[in-house]
Amino acid sequence: MTEPAPPDPMERRSQRLTTLLRGLSLILLAIWLVAPFIPLLIWSFSFHWTFPHLLPEGWSLRSWQDVANPSSQVLPAIRDSLLIALPVTVLSALIAIPAGRALGQHRFPGKRLVEFLILAPNIVPGLTVALGIQIAFLRYGLANTFTGVILVHLVPSMSYAVLVMAGVFANYDPQAEEVSRSLGANRWQTFRHVTLPAIFPGLMVASLFAFLISWDQYIATILIAGGTVKTLSILVVAAAGGGDRALAGALSLVFIAPAVVFLIIASKYLTGVSAARRLGRR
Amino acid sequence: MTAVTLSGLTKSYPGATRPAVDRLDLALTSGKIHALLGPSGCGKTSTLKLIAGLLRPTSGDIRFDGTSVLAVPAERRGAVLMFQNHLLFPYMSVGENVGYALKVRHESRAVIASRVDEMLELVKLPGLANRRPRELSGGQQQRVALARALIVRPRVLLLDEPLSNLDADLRDDMRALIRAVQAQLAVTTVFVTHDQQEAVVMADTIALMSGGVLLQTAAPDVFYDSPASVEVARFFGNTNLLPGTCADGRIATPLGTFRAPRSTVTTGPAVLTIRPESIKFSATGQPPGANELGGQVLSHIYAGTHARYRIAAGDFHFDVITDAEAARIYRDGDPVRLRFPPEKIWLLPPHSG
Amino acid sequence: MSERWKIWAMLAPALLVLIAVFVGGLALGVGRSLNYMPIIGLTAPNLDAYRQILRMPEFLPSLATNLYIAVVSTAVSMVLAIASALLMRRAFRGKRLMTFLFSFNLPIPHVVGAIGILFLFAQSGAIARLAYGVGLISRPMEFPVLVNDPHAIGIILEYVWKEVPFIGVVVLAVLQSLGDDYEAVAQTLGATPWQRFATVVLPLIMPATLSVSVLVLAFTFGEFLVPYLLGQTYPATLPVLAVRLFTDPDLNQRPPAMALSILIALISAVMVVLYMALSRRVVRSD
């Protein structure tokens, strides 16, 4: 609410200039934020688009037909991605509810160490862990299996979900559970009708996180199971390095679809900046 | 020493249905403490920010010693604002906080250091310059904030609910300190509060505001003895209102005629007001005399040092505050006699709303 | 069941995954990098792999590139994030849209950002076409090399695009929780707009800003994919180099690949720990 004092003509002119500069900067910022998406979108519908032309010389749905064609690699890749990301999501949620509760509601000796361990996968590059675990997975027959990939994805997905749920439980008042128990509800009824509704928005966000983190994984997947498991992420990276820009554009847009769904759902459960802040993830 | 004059001061926010401050005329005499009193949303904080220069008025003028300060930006206006939260800068020491205003004026280190010590002495916190704000108690933090505000000898000191975040006992200390420091520096002080008790204790004059409009401005006792309107009387706890018609220093009401020499109206419709602590009551015996009427106790509350009675008389209810002893004598349902001492009655024009 | 056991039971599944996969993977990696792997008969750990990477001619240029990318990306992102947050904190027309755009790319994968940057900044990309359109260039070759380039411009652009909102939302949240009153106090005490920014706003937002920025620093240092797609071949960044060694048909390259990846993790960890130690000493804000 701080407004400058009523300005004299000189100051009024400089104030108008400030407003103008601010508006221009905001417009530039907005353009910069959306700019990378625009060529992706245009390329995905292009047929023929050579250098100096600002728009394609020929339009086509070819790359989208490729994406939808059952005999192409895309649908199997989406299936593989889902076969990994969905179990990772469910497991992450199941692990994160009790762990988040322990961290958010209790103080106990060794808590700092546990917190450190859960934060560590956000600092140690996934590459380092994947390279190390690959040796053991080869030995135990987990390399080139879905189980192996799920286990590796579980590390970053689950640790993020635990962090979110710890935050949720830190602001959760367990007294309602005591009331429920005193009114005669058993443990499961209490969880189902008291705890779950209270933590549901947070759990939703944690699960969506977990899903997206798994969905985006590339280097861990390719190091553990590059020979057999072909996720959409692997396809997108291959297309990025390949020559078919139309396909790369279409694949990129398919690849970000869950993130867009995530934004829409998350905006329902969280509002404004706090939502955006939680969305910020690795 | 600066006299502050507000004339026709108006502030409208875009999208609001009515102005936050509406054509406010107020003369704040130099070197005194002035309270802006009113319920939240009455425009008092906006007024404070207008004086500080943090808000720009929609129309009207603000003059310091007769000179308009509208063109002077807040940082050069010399009206220092202190909020209800101490808002000390957490990353600075106490000394750096107090010396902040001198530092932004590029004073030398030596000057700042000696002035900081002087100010900490003034607010009774000597030797705490190297502490961090979070190491102090709430009351100490508020005193540091006061020292920080006063170090440049501002022309006007503006306080926004300075005591509302403090515990009751700390509040009394802080009140005394603000009064003492203010008297010593003789800085014109304007403070905002929603607490009429606080305004009465602290201020030399009170400006009562409601809905962006000034209701009355006067010395504190005036609000009790001769409020300007029914609304003012109500705000100051006078709930005893009896409509009637007045003429020749008397008022005829549905409960009888009362002698009432003090009045704002000489003749015609008027409202009789009398403060709860001014009504006397006693057991019924003889028939009611002059300025007396019969009633019945509806309910009462014993409050330790006094007792509060609600008494029905005809279709009207009266609040009466008596000494605590009365609670032993009069029970709910007892018939009682009320006496309205003529010099305590105050006649007001009937309220418009 | 005692309270303490109950807590550990609740944590057990999470700890199991972390210890078995994360700690286990790290430990195996460390072992392999030290040529220690009892299962295949290697029982005498040594530092040969580390010596080997230090002797690689590409190592120092790669390390330098890596540090350069991480530091420049983080610093630029931080400055722009603060500027954007300051621009967006007050009400303006279109604030809702702007806030949406600001949070939109947060969940977008880096690959997609990298492809977008590629399509925008390649010599035949959208910007080059615009430059041709206004007559600045007449052939793609005349457009400056901005992706897969020696100065890692493409990589830095992608990181800045992704991380400005990441840091920015945190700064914005802090600014909004602080409100205007600190600045109002400073202003009535005589601080000019610049003094209010330098002595009030900046110190108040710095602790939170730095603690997200150090995450960005660690991330940009250890990330593989973006430099893989947008970086030049020589010198590659350390993660790209590690993957290249690991996937080499010559299996003798695996220990140095491990050693390199451990080194990357160590440097990332040191950055974070150093920051935490420094911030505890310097900022000590509650």
PDB file of C-alpha atoms in Angstrom, chain C residues 5-233:
ATOM      1  CA  TRP C   5       8.977 -48.384  18.399  1.00  0.00           C
ATOM      2  CA  LYS C   6       5.771 -47.195  16.822  1.00  0.00           C
ATOM      3  CA  ILE C   7       7.557 -44.204  15.325  1.00  0.00           C
ATOM      4  CA  TRP C   8      10.300 -46.358  13.848  1.00  0.00           C
ATOM      5  CA  ALA C   9       7.718 -48.792  12.516  1.00  0.00           C
ATOM      6  CA  MET C  10       6.014 -45.908  10.718  1.00  0.00           C
ATOM      7  CA  LEU C  11       9.335 -44.854   9.227  1.00  0.00           C
ATOM      8  CA  ALA C  12      10.452 -48.381   8.385  1.00  0.00           C
ATOM      9  CA  PRO C  13       9.183 -48.670   4.779  1.00  0.00           C
ATOM     10  CA  ALA C  14      10.675 -45.288   3.849  1.00  0.00           C
ATOM     11  CA  LEU C  15      13.978 -46.094   5.516  1.00  0.00           C
ATOM     12  CA  LEU C  16      14.063 -49.521   3.892  1.00  0.00           C
ATOM     13  CA  VAL C  17      13.845 -48.044   0.392  1.00  0.00           C
ATOM     14  CA  LEU C  18      16.315 -45.287   1.214  1.00  0.00           C
ATOM     15  CA  ILE C  19      18.879 -47.576   2.774  1.00  0.00           C
ATOM     16  CA  ALA C  20      18.527 -50.470   0.342  1.00  0.00           C
ATOM     17  CA  VAL C  21      18.450 -48.456  -2.870  1.00  0.00           C
ATOM     18  CA  PHE C  22      19.835 -44.992  -2.152  1.00  0.00           C
ATOM     19  CA  VAL C  23      22.492 -45.662   0.484  1.00  0.00           C
ATOM     20  CA  GLY C  24      23.184 -49.086  -1.015  1.00  0.00           C
ATOM     21  CA  GLY C  25      23.625 -47.629  -4.486  1.00  0.00           C
ATOM     22  CA  LEU C  26      25.939 -44.921  -3.183  1.00  0.00           C
ATOM     23  CA  ALA C  27      27.978 -47.439  -1.179  1.00  0.00           C
ATOM     24  CA  LEU C  28      28.348 -49.773  -4.142  1.00  0.00           C
ATOM     25  CA  GLY C  29      29.338 -46.842  -6.304  1.00  0.00           C
ATOM     26  CA  VAL C  30      31.953 -45.750  -3.784  1.00  0.00           C
ATOM     27  CA  GLY C  31      33.230 -49.342  -3.553  1.00  0.00           C
ATOM     28  CA  ARG C  32      33.435 -49.733  -7.306  1.00  0.00           C
ATOM     29  CA  SER C  33      35.187 -46.388  -7.653  1.00  0.00           C
ATOM     30  CA  LEU C  34      37.780 -47.660  -5.164  1.00  0.00           C
ATOM     31  CA  ASN C  35      38.149 -50.885  -7.157  1.00  0.00           C
ATOM     32  CA  TYR C  36      36.620 -52.691  -4.177  1.00  0.00           C
ATOM     33  CA  MET C  37      34.120 -55.389  -5.092  1.00  0.00           C
ATOM     34  CA  PRO C  38      34.531 -58.582  -3.103  1.00  0.00           C
ATOM     35  CA  ILE C  39      31.927 -60.429  -5.189  1.00  0.00           C
ATOM     36  CA  ILE C  40      34.202 -60.376  -8.217  1.00  0.00           C
ATOM     37  CA  GLY C  41      37.329 -60.887  -6.165  1.00  0.00           C
ATOM     38  CA  LEU C  42      38.463 -57.285  -5.793  1.00  0.00           C
ATOM     39  CA  THR C  43      39.287 -56.964  -2.098  1.00  0.00           C
ATOM     40  CA  ALA C  44      42.113 -54.419  -2.068  1.00  0.00           C
ATOM     41  CA  PRO C  45      40.640 -50.901  -2.405  1.00  0.00           C
ATOM     42  CA  ASN C  46      42.807 -48.334  -4.181  1.00  0.00           C
ATOM     43  CA  LEU C  47      42.525 -44.862  -5.647  1.00  0.00           C
ATOM     44  CA  ASP C  48      43.491 -45.847  -9.174  1.00  0.00           C
ATOM     45  CA  ALA C  49      40.158 -44.767 -10.664  1.00  0.00           C
ATOM     46  CA  TYR C  50      40.432 -41.323  -9.090  1.00  0.00           C
ATOM     47  CA  ARG C  51      44.001 -40.971 -10.322  1.00  0.00           C
ATOM     48  CA  GLN C  52      42.808 -42.009 -13.750  1.00  0.00           C
ATOM     49  CA  ILE C  53      40.162 -39.290 -13.951  1.00  0.00           C
ATOM     50  CA  LEU C  54      42.561 -36.647 -12.648  1.00  0.00           C
ATOM     51  CA  ARG C  55      44.946 -37.610 -15.438  1.00  0.00           C
ATOM     52  CA  MET C  56      42.261 -37.329 -18.104  1.00  0.00           C
ATOM     53  CA  PRO C  57      42.945 -34.251 -20.227  1.00  0.00           C
ATOM     54  CA  GLU C  58      39.196 -33.538 -20.359  1.00  0.00           C
ATOM     55  CA  PHE C  59      38.740 -33.580 -16.576  1.00  0.00           C
ATOM     56  CA  LEU C  60      39.786 -30.047 -15.618  1.00  0.00           C
ATOM     57  CA  PRO C  61      38.096 -28.305 -18.574  1.00  0.00           C
ATOM     58  CA  SER C  62      34.970 -30.340 -17.793  1.00  0.00           C
ATOM     59  CA  LEU C  63      35.052 -29.385 -14.130  1.00  0.00           C
ATOM     60  CA  ALA C  64      35.559 -25.744 -15.084  1.00  0.00           C
ATOM     61  CA  THR C  65      32.628 -25.869 -17.550  1.00  0.00           C
ATOM     62  CA  ASN C  66      30.463 -27.562 -14.964  1.00  0.00           C
ATOM     63  CA  LEU C  67      31.194 -24.997 -12.264  1.00  0.00           C
ATOM     64  CA  TYR C  68      30.789 -22.156 -14.738  1.00  0.00           C
ATOM     65  CA  ILE C  69      27.363 -23.425 -15.852  1.00  0.00           C
ATOM     66  CA  ALA C  70      26.145 -24.028 -12.302  1.00  0.00           C
ATOM     67  CA  VAL C  71      27.352 -20.712 -10.884  1.00  0.00           C
ATOM     68  CA  VAL C  72      26.251 -18.533 -13.807  1.00  0.00           C
ATOM     69  CA  SER C  73      22.843 -20.238 -14.134  1.00  0.00           C
ATOM     70  CA  THR C  74      22.182 -19.951 -10.427  1.00  0.00           C
ATOM     71  CA  ALA C  75      23.371 -16.353 -10.120  1.00  0.00           C
ATOM     72  CA  VAL C  76      21.419 -15.174 -13.170  1.00  0.00           C
ATOM     73  CA  SER C  77      18.311 -17.090 -12.055  1.00  0.00           C
ATOM     74  CA  MET C  78      18.545 -15.603  -8.582  1.00  0.00           C
ATOM     75  CA  VAL C  79      18.865 -12.010  -9.782  1.00  0.00           C
ATOM     76  CA  LEU C  80      16.062 -12.392 -12.330  1.00  0.00           C
ATOM     77  CA  ALA C  81      13.889 -14.226  -9.807  1.00  0.00           C
ATOM     78  CA  ILE C  82      14.206 -11.360  -7.319  1.00  0.00           C
ATOM     79  CA  ALA C  83      13.492  -8.834 -10.063  1.00  0.00           C
ATOM     80  CA  SER C  84      10.445 -10.792 -11.278  1.00  0.00           C
ATOM     81  CA  ALA C  85       9.095 -11.221  -7.769  1.00  0.00           C
ATOM     82  CA  LEU C  86       9.453  -7.487  -7.140  1.00  0.00           C
ATOM     83  CA  LEU C  87       7.630  -6.780 -10.406  1.00  0.00           C
ATOM     84  CA  MET C  88       4.827  -9.163  -9.526  1.00  0.00           C
ATOM     85  CA  ARG C  89       4.282  -8.424  -5.848  1.00  0.00           C
ATOM     86  CA  ARG C  90       1.881  -5.519  -6.225  1.00  0.00           C
ATOM     87  CA  ALA C  91      -1.542  -5.619  -7.822  1.00  0.00           C
ATOM     88  CA  PHE C  92      -1.662  -5.007 -11.552  1.00  0.00           C
ATOM     89  CA  ARG C  93      -3.964  -5.837 -14.428  1.00  0.00           C
ATOM     90  CA  GLY C  94      -3.370  -9.430 -15.462  1.00  0.00           C
ATOM     91  CA  LYS C  95      -1.731 -10.475 -12.215  1.00  0.00           C
ATOM     92  CA  ARG C  96      -3.689 -13.729 -12.126  1.00  0.00           C
ATOM     93  CA  LEU C  97      -2.575 -14.644 -15.630  1.00  0.00           C
ATOM     94  CA  MET C  98       0.996 -13.697 -14.801  1.00  0.00           C
ATOM     95  CA  THR C  99       0.985 -15.812 -11.627  1.00  0.00           C
ATOM     96  CA  PHE C 100      -0.366 -18.727 -13.654  1.00  0.00           C
ATOM     97  CA  LEU C 101       2.348 -18.360 -16.292  1.00  0.00           C
ATOM     98  CA  PHE C 102       4.950 -18.079 -13.561  1.00  0.00           C
ATOM     99  CA  SER C 103       3.900 -21.386 -12.021  1.00  0.00           C
ATOM    100  CA  PHE C 104       3.145 -23.089 -15.335  1.00  0.00           C
ATOM    101  CA  ASN C 105       6.644 -24.225 -16.177  1.00  0.00           C
ATOM    102  CA  LEU C 106       7.462 -25.453 -12.668  1.00  0.00           C
ATOM    103  CA  PRO C 107       6.193 -29.011 -13.302  1.00  0.00           C
ATOM    104  CA  ILE C 108       7.406 -29.056 -16.930  1.00  0.00           C
ATOM    105  CA  PRO C 109      10.293 -31.526 -17.426  1.00  0.00           C
ATOM    106  CA  HIS C 110      13.703 -30.083 -18.257  1.00  0.00           C
ATOM    107  CA  VAL C 111      13.832 -32.123 -21.504  1.00  0.00           C
ATOM    108  CA  VAL C 112      10.884 -30.241 -22.890  1.00  0.00           C
ATOM    109  CA  GLY C 113      12.451 -26.936 -21.887  1.00  0.00           C
ATOM    110  CA  ALA C 114      15.640 -28.057 -23.601  1.00  0.00           C
ATOM    111  CA  ILE C 115      13.801 -28.940 -26.807  1.00  0.00           C
ATOM    112  CA  GLY C 116      11.989 -25.596 -26.686  1.00  0.00           C
ATOM    113  CA  ILE C 117      15.318 -23.751 -26.265  1.00  0.00           C
ATOM    114  CA  LEU C 118      16.755 -25.778 -29.135  1.00  0.00           C
ATOM    115  CA  PHE C 119      13.856 -24.858 -31.435  1.00  0.00           C
ATOM    116  CA  LEU C 120      14.134 -21.206 -30.394  1.00  0.00           C
ATOM    117  CA  PHE C 121      17.872 -20.605 -30.386  1.00  0.00           C
ATOM    118  CA  ALA C 122      19.322 -23.023 -32.957  1.00  0.00           C
ATOM    119  CA  GLN C 123      20.880 -21.406 -36.010  1.00  0.00           C
ATOM    120  CA  SER C 124      17.770 -22.362 -37.960  1.00  0.00           C
ATOM    121  CA  GLY C 125      15.475 -21.757 -34.976  1.00  0.00           C
ATOM    122  CA  ALA C 126      12.638 -19.333 -34.442  1.00  0.00           C
ATOM    123  CA  ILE C 127      14.832 -16.427 -33.285  1.00  0.00           C
ATOM    124  CA  ALA C 128      17.148 -16.831 -36.259  1.00  0.00           C
ATOM    125  CA  ARG C 129      14.091 -16.725 -38.541  1.00  0.00           C
ATOM    126  CA  LEU C 130      12.924 -13.535 -36.847  1.00  0.00           C
ATOM    127  CA  ALA C 131      16.431 -12.098 -37.269  1.00  0.00           C
ATOM    128  CA  TYR C 132      16.253 -12.959 -40.979  1.00  0.00           C
ATOM    129  CA  GLY C 133      12.802 -11.412 -41.166  1.00  0.00           C
ATOM    130  CA  VAL C 134      14.074  -8.040 -39.912  1.00  0.00           C
ATOM    131  CA  GLY C 135      17.158  -8.295 -42.102  1.00  0.00           C
ATOM    132  CA  LEU C 136      19.795  -8.904 -39.424  1.00  0.00           C
ATOM    133  CA  ILE C 137      21.076 -12.092 -41.066  1.00  0.00           C
ATOM    134  CA  SER C 138      20.816 -13.595 -44.527  1.00  0.00           C
ATOM    135  CA  ARG C 139      21.810 -17.201 -43.783  1.00  0.00           C
ATOM    136  CA  PRO C 140      21.485 -19.475 -40.722  1.00  0.00           C
ATOM    137  CA  MET C 141      25.278 -19.587 -40.426  1.00  0.00           C
ATOM    138  CA  GLU C 142      25.341 -15.870 -39.629  1.00  0.00           C
ATOM    139  CA  PHE C 143      23.241 -16.391 -36.516  1.00  0.00           C
ATOM    140  CA  PRO C 144      25.412 -16.742 -33.385  1.00  0.00           C
ATOM    141  CA  VAL C 145      25.876 -20.278 -32.105  1.00  0.00           C
ATOM    142  CA  LEU C 146      23.733 -20.390 -28.973  1.00  0.00           C
ATOM    143  CA  VAL C 147      23.133 -24.108 -28.519  1.00  0.00           C
ATOM    144  CA  ASN C 148      25.783 -26.805 -28.222  1.00  0.00           C
ATOM    145  CA  ASP C 149      28.088 -23.792 -27.999  1.00  0.00           C
ATOM    146  CA  PRO C 150      31.402 -23.237 -26.178  1.00  0.00           C
ATOM    147  CA  HIS C 151      29.912 -20.754 -23.714  1.00  0.00           C
ATOM    148  CA  ALA C 152      27.071 -23.120 -22.772  1.00  0.00           C
ATOM    149  CA  ILE C 153      24.558 -20.338 -23.518  1.00  0.00           C
ATOM    150  CA  GLY C 154      21.849 -22.834 -24.450  1.00  0.00           C
ATOM    151  CA  ILE C 155      22.236 -24.762 -21.189  1.00  0.00           C
ATOM    152  CA  ILE C 156      22.224 -21.578 -19.131  1.00  0.00           C
ATOM    153  CA  LEU C 157      19.133 -20.291 -20.966  1.00  0.00           C
ATOM    154  CA  GLU C 158      17.260 -23.515 -20.221  1.00  0.00           C
ATOM    155  CA  TYR C 159      18.218 -23.448 -16.542  1.00  0.00           C
ATOM    156  CA  VAL C 160      17.295 -19.778 -16.227  1.00  0.00           C
ATOM    157  CA  TRP C 161      13.956 -20.410 -17.933  1.00  0.00           C
ATOM    158  CA  LYS C 162      13.144 -23.212 -15.509  1.00  0.00           C
ATOM    159  CA  GLU C 163      14.697 -21.868 -12.296  1.00  0.00           C
ATOM    160  CA  VAL C 164      13.604 -18.206 -12.336  1.00  0.00           C
ATOM    161  CA  PRO C 165      10.038 -19.245 -11.491  1.00  0.00           C
ATOM    162  CA  PHE C 166      11.330 -21.858  -9.028  1.00  0.00           C
ATOM    163  CA  ILE C 167      13.272 -19.298  -7.016  1.00  0.00           C
ATOM    164  CA  GLY C 168      10.799 -16.553  -7.861  1.00  0.00           C
ATOM    165  CA  VAL C 169       7.758 -18.169  -6.247  1.00  0.00           C
ATOM    166  CA  VAL C 170       9.694 -18.525  -3.013  1.00  0.00           C
ATOM    167  CA  VAL C 171      10.797 -14.879  -3.104  1.00  0.00           C
ATOM    168  CA  LEU C 172       7.249 -13.828  -3.944  1.00  0.00           C
ATOM    169  CA  ALA C 173       5.844 -15.827  -1.038  1.00  0.00           C
ATOM    170  CA  VAL C 174       8.352 -14.252   1.350  1.00  0.00           C
ATOM    171  CA  LEU C 175       7.609 -10.757   0.044  1.00  0.00           C
ATOM    172  CA  GLN C 176       3.898 -11.307   0.469  1.00  0.00           C
ATOM    173  CA  SER C 177       4.228 -12.663   3.977  1.00  0.00           C
ATOM    174  CA  LEU C 178       6.393  -9.679   4.956  1.00  0.00           C
ATOM    175  CA  GLY C 179       3.891  -7.135   3.660  1.00  0.00           C
ATOM    176  CA  ASP C 180       4.706  -3.475   3.183  1.00  0.00           C
ATOM    177  CA  ASP C 181       5.070  -2.370   6.770  1.00  0.00           C
ATOM    178  CA  TYR C 182       8.850  -2.815   7.101  1.00  0.00           C
ATOM    179  CA  GLU C 183       9.330  -0.616   4.055  1.00  0.00           C
ATOM    180  CA  ALA C 184       6.767   1.879   5.322  1.00  0.00           C
ATOM    181  CA  VAL C 185       8.674   2.201   8.600  1.00  0.00           C
ATOM    182  CA  ALA C 186      11.978   2.638   6.753  1.00  0.00           C
ATOM    183  CA  GLN C 187      10.395   5.213   4.482  1.00  0.00           C
ATOM    184  CA  THR C 188       9.062   7.359   7.302  1.00  0.00           C
ATOM    185  CA  LEU C 189      12.494   7.073   8.925  1.00  0.00           C
ATOM    186  CA  GLY C 190      13.883   8.740   5.811  1.00  0.00           C
ATOM    187  CA  ALA C 191      15.053   5.885   3.577  1.00  0.00           C
ATOM    188  CA  THR C 192      14.968   6.570  -0.175  1.00  0.00           C
ATOM    189  CA  PRO C 193      13.546   3.921  -2.551  1.00  0.00           C
ATOM    190  CA  TRP C 194      17.013   2.531  -3.247  1.00  0.00           C
ATOM    191  CA  GLN C 195      17.901   2.492   0.468  1.00  0.00           C
ATOM    192  CA  ARG C 196      14.640   0.679   1.208  1.00  0.00           C
ATOM    193  CA  PHE C 197      15.510  -1.988  -1.322  1.00  0.00           C
ATOM    194  CA  ALA C 198      19.134  -2.370  -0.237  1.00  0.00           C
ATOM    195  CA  THR C 199      18.722  -2.140   3.540  1.00  0.00           C
ATOM    196  CA  VAL C 200      15.257  -3.589   4.084  1.00  0.00           C
ATOM    197  CA  VAL C 201      13.844  -5.708   1.238  1.00  0.00           C
ATOM    198  CA  LEU C 202      17.030  -7.466   0.193  1.00  0.00           C
ATOM    199  CA  PRO C 203      18.211  -8.518   3.678  1.00  0.00           C
ATOM    200  CA  LEU C 204      14.706  -9.748   4.517  1.00  0.00           C
ATOM    201  CA  ILE C 205      14.332 -11.970   1.445  1.00  0.00           C
ATOM    202  CA  MET C 206      17.954 -13.144   1.276  1.00  0.00           C
ATOM    203  CA  PRO C 207      17.885 -16.122   3.683  1.00  0.00           C
ATOM    204  CA  ALA C 208      14.995 -17.843   1.879  1.00  0.00           C
ATOM    205  CA  THR C 209      16.314 -16.868  -1.545  1.00  0.00           C
ATOM    206  CA  LEU C 210      19.762 -18.288  -0.837  1.00  0.00           C
ATOM    207  CA  SER C 211      18.453 -21.538   0.554  1.00  0.00           C
ATOM    208  CA  VAL C 212      16.457 -22.305  -2.621  1.00  0.00           C
ATOM    209  CA  SER C 213      19.265 -21.037  -4.795  1.00  0.00           C
ATOM    210  CA  VAL C 214      21.732 -23.473  -3.266  1.00  0.00           C
ATOM    211  CA  LEU C 215      19.378 -26.308  -4.250  1.00  0.00           C
ATOM    212  CA  VAL C 216      19.427 -24.917  -7.772  1.00  0.00           C
ATOM    213  CA  LEU C 217      23.219 -24.777  -7.637  1.00  0.00           C
ATOM    214  CA  ALA C 218      23.502 -28.419  -6.573  1.00  0.00           C
ATOM    215  CA  PHE C 219      20.949 -29.468  -9.187  1.00  0.00           C
ATOM    216  CA  THR C 220      22.532 -27.609 -12.109  1.00  0.00           C
ATOM    217  CA  PHE C 221      25.896 -29.042 -11.115  1.00  0.00           C
ATOM    218  CA  GLY C 222      24.734 -32.662 -11.150  1.00  0.00           C
ATOM    219  CA  GLU C 223      22.152 -32.639 -13.965  1.00  0.00           C
ATOM    220  CA  PHE C 224      22.899 -34.853 -16.951  1.00  0.00           C
ATOM    221  CA  LEU C 225      20.115 -34.366 -19.471  1.00  0.00           C
ATOM    222  CA  VAL C 226      20.218 -30.641 -20.205  1.00  0.00           C
ATOM    223  CA  PRO C 227      23.970 -30.480 -20.957  1.00  0.00           C
ATOM    224  CA  TYR C 228      23.617 -33.761 -22.848  1.00  0.00           C
ATOM    225  CA  LEU C 229      21.062 -32.167 -25.175  1.00  0.00           C
ATOM    226  CA  LEU C 230      22.293 -28.568 -25.306  1.00  0.00           C
ATOM    227  CA  GLY C 231      26.013 -28.803 -24.499  1.00  0.00           C
ATOM    228  CA  GLN C 232      29.050 -29.059 -26.720  1.00  0.00           C
ATOM    229  CA  THR C 233      30.922 -32.337 -27.139  1.00  0.00           C
TER     230      THR C 233
END
